XYZ file of N, CA and C in Angstrom:
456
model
N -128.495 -128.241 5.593
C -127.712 -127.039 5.768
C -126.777 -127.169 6.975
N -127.381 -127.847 8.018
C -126.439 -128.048 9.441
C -125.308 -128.759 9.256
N -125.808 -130.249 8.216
C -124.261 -131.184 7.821
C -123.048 -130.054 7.089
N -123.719 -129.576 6.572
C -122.705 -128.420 5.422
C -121.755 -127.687 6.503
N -122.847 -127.342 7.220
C -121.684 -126.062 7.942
C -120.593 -127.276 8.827
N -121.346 -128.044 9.521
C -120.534 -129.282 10.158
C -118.933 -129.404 9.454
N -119.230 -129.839 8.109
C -118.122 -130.633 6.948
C -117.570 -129.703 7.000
N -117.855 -127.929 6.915
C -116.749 -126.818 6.624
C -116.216 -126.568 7.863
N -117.097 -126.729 8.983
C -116.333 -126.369 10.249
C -115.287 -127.306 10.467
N -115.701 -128.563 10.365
C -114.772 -129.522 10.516
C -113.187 -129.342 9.473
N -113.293 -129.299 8.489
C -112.392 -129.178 7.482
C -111.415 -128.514 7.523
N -112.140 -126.876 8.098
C -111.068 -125.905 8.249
C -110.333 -126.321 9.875
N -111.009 -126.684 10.640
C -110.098 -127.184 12.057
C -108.680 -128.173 11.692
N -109.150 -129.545 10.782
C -108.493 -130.207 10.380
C -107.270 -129.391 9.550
N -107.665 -128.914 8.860
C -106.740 -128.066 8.134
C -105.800 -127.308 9.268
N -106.107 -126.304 9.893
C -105.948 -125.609 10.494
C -104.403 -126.627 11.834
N -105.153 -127.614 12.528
C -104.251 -128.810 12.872
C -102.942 -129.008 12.021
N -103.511 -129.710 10.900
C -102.482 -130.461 10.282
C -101.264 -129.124 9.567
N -101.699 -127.887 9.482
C -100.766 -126.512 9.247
C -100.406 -126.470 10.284
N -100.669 -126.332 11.475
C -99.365 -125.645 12.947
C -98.730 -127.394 12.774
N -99.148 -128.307 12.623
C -98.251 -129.680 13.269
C -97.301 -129.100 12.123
N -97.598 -129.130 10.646
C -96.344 -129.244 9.432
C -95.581 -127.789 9.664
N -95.722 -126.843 10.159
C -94.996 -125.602 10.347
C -94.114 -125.684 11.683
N -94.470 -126.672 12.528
C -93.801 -126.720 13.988
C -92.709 -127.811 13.573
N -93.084 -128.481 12.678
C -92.040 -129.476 11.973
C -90.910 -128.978 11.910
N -90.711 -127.735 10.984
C -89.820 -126.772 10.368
C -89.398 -125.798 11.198
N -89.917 -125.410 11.994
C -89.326 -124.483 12.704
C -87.939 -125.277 13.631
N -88.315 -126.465 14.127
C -87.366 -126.664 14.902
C -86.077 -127.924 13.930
N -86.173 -127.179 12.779
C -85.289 -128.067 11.910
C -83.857 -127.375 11.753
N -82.835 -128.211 12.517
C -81.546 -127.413 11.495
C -81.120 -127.079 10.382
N -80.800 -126.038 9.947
C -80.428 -125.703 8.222
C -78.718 -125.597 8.422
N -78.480 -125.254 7.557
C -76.957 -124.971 6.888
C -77.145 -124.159 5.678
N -76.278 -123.371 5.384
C -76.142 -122.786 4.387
C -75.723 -123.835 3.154
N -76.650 -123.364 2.142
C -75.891 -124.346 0.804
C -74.601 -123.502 0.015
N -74.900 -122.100 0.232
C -74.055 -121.580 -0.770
C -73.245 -120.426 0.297
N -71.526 -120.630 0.027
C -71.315 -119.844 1.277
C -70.161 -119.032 0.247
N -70.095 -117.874 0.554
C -69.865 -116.639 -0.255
C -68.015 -116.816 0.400
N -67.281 -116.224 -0.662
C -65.630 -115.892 -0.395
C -65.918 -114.755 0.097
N -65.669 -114.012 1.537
C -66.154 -112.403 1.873
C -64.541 -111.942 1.751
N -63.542 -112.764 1.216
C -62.484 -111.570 0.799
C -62.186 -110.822 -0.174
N -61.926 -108.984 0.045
C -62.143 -108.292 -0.982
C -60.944 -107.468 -0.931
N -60.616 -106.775 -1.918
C -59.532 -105.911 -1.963
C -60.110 -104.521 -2.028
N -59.300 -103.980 -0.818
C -60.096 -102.330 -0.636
C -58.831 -101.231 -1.099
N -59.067 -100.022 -1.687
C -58.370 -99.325 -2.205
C -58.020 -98.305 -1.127
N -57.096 -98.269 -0.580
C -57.075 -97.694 0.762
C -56.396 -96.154 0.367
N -57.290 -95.092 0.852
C -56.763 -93.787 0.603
C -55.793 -93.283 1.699
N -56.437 -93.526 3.052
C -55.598 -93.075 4.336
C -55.913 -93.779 5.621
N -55.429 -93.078 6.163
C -56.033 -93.199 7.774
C -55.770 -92.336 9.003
N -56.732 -91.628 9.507
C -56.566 -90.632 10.065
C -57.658 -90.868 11.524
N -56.803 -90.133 12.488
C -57.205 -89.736 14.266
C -58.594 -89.694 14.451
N -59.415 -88.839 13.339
C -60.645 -89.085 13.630
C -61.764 -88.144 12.481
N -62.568 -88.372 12.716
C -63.770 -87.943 11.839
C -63.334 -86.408 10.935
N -63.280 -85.540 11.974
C -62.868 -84.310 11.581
C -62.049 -84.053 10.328
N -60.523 -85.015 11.183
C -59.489 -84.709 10.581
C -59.799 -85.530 8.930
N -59.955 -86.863 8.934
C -60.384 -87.201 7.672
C -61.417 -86.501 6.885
N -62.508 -85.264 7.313
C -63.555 -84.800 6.427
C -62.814 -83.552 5.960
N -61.469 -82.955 6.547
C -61.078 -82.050 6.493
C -60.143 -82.415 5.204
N -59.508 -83.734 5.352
C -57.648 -83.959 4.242
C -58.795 -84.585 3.193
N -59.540 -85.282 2.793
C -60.286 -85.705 1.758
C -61.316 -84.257 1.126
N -60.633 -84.267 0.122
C -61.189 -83.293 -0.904
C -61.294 -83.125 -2.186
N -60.645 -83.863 -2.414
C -60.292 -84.147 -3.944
C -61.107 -85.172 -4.488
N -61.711 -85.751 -4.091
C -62.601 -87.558 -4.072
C -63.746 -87.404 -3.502
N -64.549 -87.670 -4.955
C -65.977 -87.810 -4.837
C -66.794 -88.413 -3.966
N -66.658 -90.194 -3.990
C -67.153 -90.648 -2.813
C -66.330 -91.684 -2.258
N -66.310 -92.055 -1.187
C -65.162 -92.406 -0.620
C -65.976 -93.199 0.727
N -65.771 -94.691 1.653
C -66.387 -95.065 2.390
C -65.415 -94.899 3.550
N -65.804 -95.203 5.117
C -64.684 -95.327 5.741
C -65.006 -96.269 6.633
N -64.195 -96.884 7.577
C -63.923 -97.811 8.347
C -63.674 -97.214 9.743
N -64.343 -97.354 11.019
C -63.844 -97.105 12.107
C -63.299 -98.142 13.066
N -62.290 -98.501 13.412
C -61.682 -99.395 14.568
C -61.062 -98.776 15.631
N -61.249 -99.012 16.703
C -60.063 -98.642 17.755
C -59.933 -97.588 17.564
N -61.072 -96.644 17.278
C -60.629 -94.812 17.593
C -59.703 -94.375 16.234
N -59.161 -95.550 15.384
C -58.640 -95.138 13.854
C -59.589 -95.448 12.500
N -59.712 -93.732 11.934
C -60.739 -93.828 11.129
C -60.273 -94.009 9.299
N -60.548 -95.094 8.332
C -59.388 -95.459 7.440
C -60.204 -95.365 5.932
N -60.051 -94.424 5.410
C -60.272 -93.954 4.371
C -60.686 -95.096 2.703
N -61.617 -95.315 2.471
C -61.381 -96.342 1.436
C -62.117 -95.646 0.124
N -61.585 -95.726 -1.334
C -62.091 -94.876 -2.424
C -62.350 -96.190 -3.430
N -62.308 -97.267 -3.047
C -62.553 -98.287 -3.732
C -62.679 -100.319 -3.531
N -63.318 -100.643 -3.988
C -63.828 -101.997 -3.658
C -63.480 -103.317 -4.543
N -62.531 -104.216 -4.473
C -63.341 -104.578 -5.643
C -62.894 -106.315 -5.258
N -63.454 -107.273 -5.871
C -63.194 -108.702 -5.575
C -62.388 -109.322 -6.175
N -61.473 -109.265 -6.811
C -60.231 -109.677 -7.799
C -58.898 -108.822 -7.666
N -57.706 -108.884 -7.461
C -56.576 -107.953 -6.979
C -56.396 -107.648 -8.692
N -56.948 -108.087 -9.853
C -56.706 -107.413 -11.147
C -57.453 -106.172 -11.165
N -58.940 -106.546 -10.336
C -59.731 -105.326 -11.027
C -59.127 -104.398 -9.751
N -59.033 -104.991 -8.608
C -58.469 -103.716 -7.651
C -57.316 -102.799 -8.455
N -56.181 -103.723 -8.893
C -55.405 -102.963 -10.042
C -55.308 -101.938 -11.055
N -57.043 -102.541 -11.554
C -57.217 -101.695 -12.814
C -57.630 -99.958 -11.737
N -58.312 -100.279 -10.739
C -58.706 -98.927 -10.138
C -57.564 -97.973 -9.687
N -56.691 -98.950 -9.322
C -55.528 -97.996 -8.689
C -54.729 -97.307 -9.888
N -54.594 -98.358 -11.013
C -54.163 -97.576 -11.557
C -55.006 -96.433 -12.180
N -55.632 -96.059 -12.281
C -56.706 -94.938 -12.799
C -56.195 -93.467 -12.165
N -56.282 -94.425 -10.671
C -55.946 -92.953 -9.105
C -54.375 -93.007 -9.456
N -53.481 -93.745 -9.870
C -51.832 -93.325 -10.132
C -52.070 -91.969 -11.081
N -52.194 -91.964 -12.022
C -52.578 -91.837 -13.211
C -52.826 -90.015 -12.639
N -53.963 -90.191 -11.960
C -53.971 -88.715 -11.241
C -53.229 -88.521 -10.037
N -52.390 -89.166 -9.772
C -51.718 -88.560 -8.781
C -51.896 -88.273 -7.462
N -52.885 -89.607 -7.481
C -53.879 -89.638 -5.850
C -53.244 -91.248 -5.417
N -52.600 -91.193 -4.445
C -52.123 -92.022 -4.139
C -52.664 -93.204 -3.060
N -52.920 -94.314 -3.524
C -53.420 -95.182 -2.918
C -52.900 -96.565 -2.672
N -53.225 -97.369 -1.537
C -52.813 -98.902 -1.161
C -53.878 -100.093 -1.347
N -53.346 -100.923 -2.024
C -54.487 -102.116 -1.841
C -54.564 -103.260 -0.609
N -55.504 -103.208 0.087
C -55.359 -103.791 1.355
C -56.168 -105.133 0.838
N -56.272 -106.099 1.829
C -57.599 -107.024 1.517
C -57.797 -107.158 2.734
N -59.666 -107.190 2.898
C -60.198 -107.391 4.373
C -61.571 -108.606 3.989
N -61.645 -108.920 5.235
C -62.771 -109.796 5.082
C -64.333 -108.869 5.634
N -65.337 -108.479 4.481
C -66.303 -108.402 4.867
C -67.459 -109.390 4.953
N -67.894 -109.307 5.886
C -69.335 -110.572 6.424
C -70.882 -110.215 6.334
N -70.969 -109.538 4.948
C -71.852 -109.170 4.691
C -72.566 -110.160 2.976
N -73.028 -111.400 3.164
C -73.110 -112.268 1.803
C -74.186 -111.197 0.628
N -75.041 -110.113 1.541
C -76.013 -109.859 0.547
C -74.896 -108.640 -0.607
N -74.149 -108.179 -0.059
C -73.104 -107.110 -0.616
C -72.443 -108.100 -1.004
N -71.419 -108.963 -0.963
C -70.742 -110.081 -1.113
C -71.176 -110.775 -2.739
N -72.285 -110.732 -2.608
C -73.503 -111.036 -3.983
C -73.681 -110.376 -4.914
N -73.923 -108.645 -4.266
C -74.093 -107.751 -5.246
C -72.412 -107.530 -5.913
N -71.385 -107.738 -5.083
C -69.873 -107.468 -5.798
C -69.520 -107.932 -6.943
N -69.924 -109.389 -6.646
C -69.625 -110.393 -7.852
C -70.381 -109.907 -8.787
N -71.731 -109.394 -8.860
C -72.048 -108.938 -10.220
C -71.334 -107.905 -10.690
N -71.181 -107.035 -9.756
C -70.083 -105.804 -10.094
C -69.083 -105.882 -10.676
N -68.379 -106.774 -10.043
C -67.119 -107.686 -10.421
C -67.237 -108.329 -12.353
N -68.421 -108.429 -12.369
C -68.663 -108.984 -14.546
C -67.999 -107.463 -14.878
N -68.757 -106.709 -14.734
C -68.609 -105.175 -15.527
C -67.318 -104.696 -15.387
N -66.258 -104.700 -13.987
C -65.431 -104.363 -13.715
C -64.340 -105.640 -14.922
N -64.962 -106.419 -14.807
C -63.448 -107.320 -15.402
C -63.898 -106.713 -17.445
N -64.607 -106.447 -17.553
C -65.444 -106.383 -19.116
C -65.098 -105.310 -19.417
N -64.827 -104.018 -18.591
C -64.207 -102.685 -19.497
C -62.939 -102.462 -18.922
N -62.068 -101.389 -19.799
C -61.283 -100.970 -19.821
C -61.280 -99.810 -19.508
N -62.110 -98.896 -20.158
C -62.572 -97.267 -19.834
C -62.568 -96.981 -18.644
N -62.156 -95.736 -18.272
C -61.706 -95.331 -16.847
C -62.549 -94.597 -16.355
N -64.054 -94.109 -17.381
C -64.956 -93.483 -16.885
C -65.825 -94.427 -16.280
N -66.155 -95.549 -16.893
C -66.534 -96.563 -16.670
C -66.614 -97.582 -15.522
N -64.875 -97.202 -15.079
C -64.821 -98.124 -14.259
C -65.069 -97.407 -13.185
N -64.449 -96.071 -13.115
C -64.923 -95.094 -11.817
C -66.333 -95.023 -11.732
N -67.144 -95.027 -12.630
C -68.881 -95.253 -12.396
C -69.183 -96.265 -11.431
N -68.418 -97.512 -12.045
C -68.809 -99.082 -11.394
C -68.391 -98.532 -10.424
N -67.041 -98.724 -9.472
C -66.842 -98.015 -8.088
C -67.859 -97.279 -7.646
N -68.085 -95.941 -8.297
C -69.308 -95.229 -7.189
C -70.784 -96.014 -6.852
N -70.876 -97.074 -7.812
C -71.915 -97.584 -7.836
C -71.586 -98.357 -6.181
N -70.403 -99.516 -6.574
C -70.299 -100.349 -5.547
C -69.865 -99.515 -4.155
N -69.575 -98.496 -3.862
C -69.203 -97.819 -2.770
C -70.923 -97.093 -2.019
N -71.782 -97.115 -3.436
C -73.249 -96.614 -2.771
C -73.725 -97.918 -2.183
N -73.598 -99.207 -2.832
C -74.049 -100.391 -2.532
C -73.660 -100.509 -1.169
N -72.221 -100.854 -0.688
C -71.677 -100.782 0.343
C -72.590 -100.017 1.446
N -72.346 -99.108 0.983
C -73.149 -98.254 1.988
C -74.334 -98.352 2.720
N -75.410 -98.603 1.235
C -76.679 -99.112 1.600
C -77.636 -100.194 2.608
N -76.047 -101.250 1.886
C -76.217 -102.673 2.198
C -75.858 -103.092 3.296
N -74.240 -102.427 3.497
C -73.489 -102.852 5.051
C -73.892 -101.786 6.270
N -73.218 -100.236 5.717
C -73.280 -99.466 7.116
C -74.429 -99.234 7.617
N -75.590 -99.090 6.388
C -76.733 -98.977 7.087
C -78.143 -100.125 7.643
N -77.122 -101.220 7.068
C -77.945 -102.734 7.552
C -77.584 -102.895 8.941
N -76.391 -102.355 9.651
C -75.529 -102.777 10.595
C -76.372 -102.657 12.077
C-alpha cells in the first residue's frame, strides 16, 4: 500500500514539473497574428454637431444611429458597411426619403466587429429589399455598439 501511494505521489509531482516547464515554454513565446483583418469601412455619415445635446436634439427622424466623439466634435453615423456598393445601396434607401447623408471611410481597430461585418456584409450584398437592408444596418449598428463602444 506504501509503494502505491509512493508511485501516485511521485507521478503527480512529475506531472505536475513537466506542466509548469511545458506552459513556461509558451508563455514566453512570440506570436504574430496569422489572419489580419482590412479595418476599412464606409460609414454613412448623417452630421456633425458641437455636442451631445445639440445632436440628441437635430436627430429625430432616425431610429438608431451611432456616434463618434473627437476633439469636442460629436459626428453622427446611421450606417456601416464594408464595400462602398453596399454603403451605396444604404444611402440610397436614405435619398429616397429625403434624409440626407455622406459616405465617409474610417479605419476601425476593432478585428472582433471587423469579423462580425464581413458576415453582415454576405446579407447586405444578397438583398435588394430596403426593409431588409435597413434591418441588416440596425443589426450592425447594435453590433457596433456592443462590440466597440462598450468593449472600449
Amino acid at each position: 500500500m506504501k509503494k502505491t501511494i509512493f508511485w501516485i505521489f511521485l507521478a503527480l509531482i512529475s506531472g505536475l514539473l513537466l506542466g509548469k516547464f511545458t506552459f513556461d515554454r509558451y508563455e514566453n513565446l512570440d506570436t504574430q497574428n496569422v489572419i489580419s483583418y482590412d479595418n476599412n469601412v464606409y460609414l454613412l455619415k448623417y452630421g456633425t454637431y458641437s455636442s451631445l445635446d445639440e445632436m440628441s436634439n437635430k436627430i429625430t427622424d432616425i431610429d438608431r444611429y451611432i456616434y463618434i466623439e473627437k476633439n469636442g466634435i460629436v459626428t453622427a453615423y446611421i450606417g456601416i458597411a464594408k464595400t462602398k456598393e453596399n454603403a451605396n445601396k444604404i444611402k440610397k434607401i436614405y435619398d429616397s426619403k429625403k434624409i440626407e447623408v455622406s459616405i465617409v471611410k474610417e479605419s476601425i481597430e476593432n478585428d472582433e466587429f471587423i469579423q462580425n461585418l464581413n458576415e453582415y456584409e454576405k446579407l447586405l450584398s444578397a438583398t435588394e429589399d430596403e426593409n431588409s437592408l435597413l434591418i441588416i444596418e440596425k443589426q450592425i449598428l447594435s453590433c457596433y455598439e456592443s462590440v466597440v463602444v462598450n468593449n472600449e
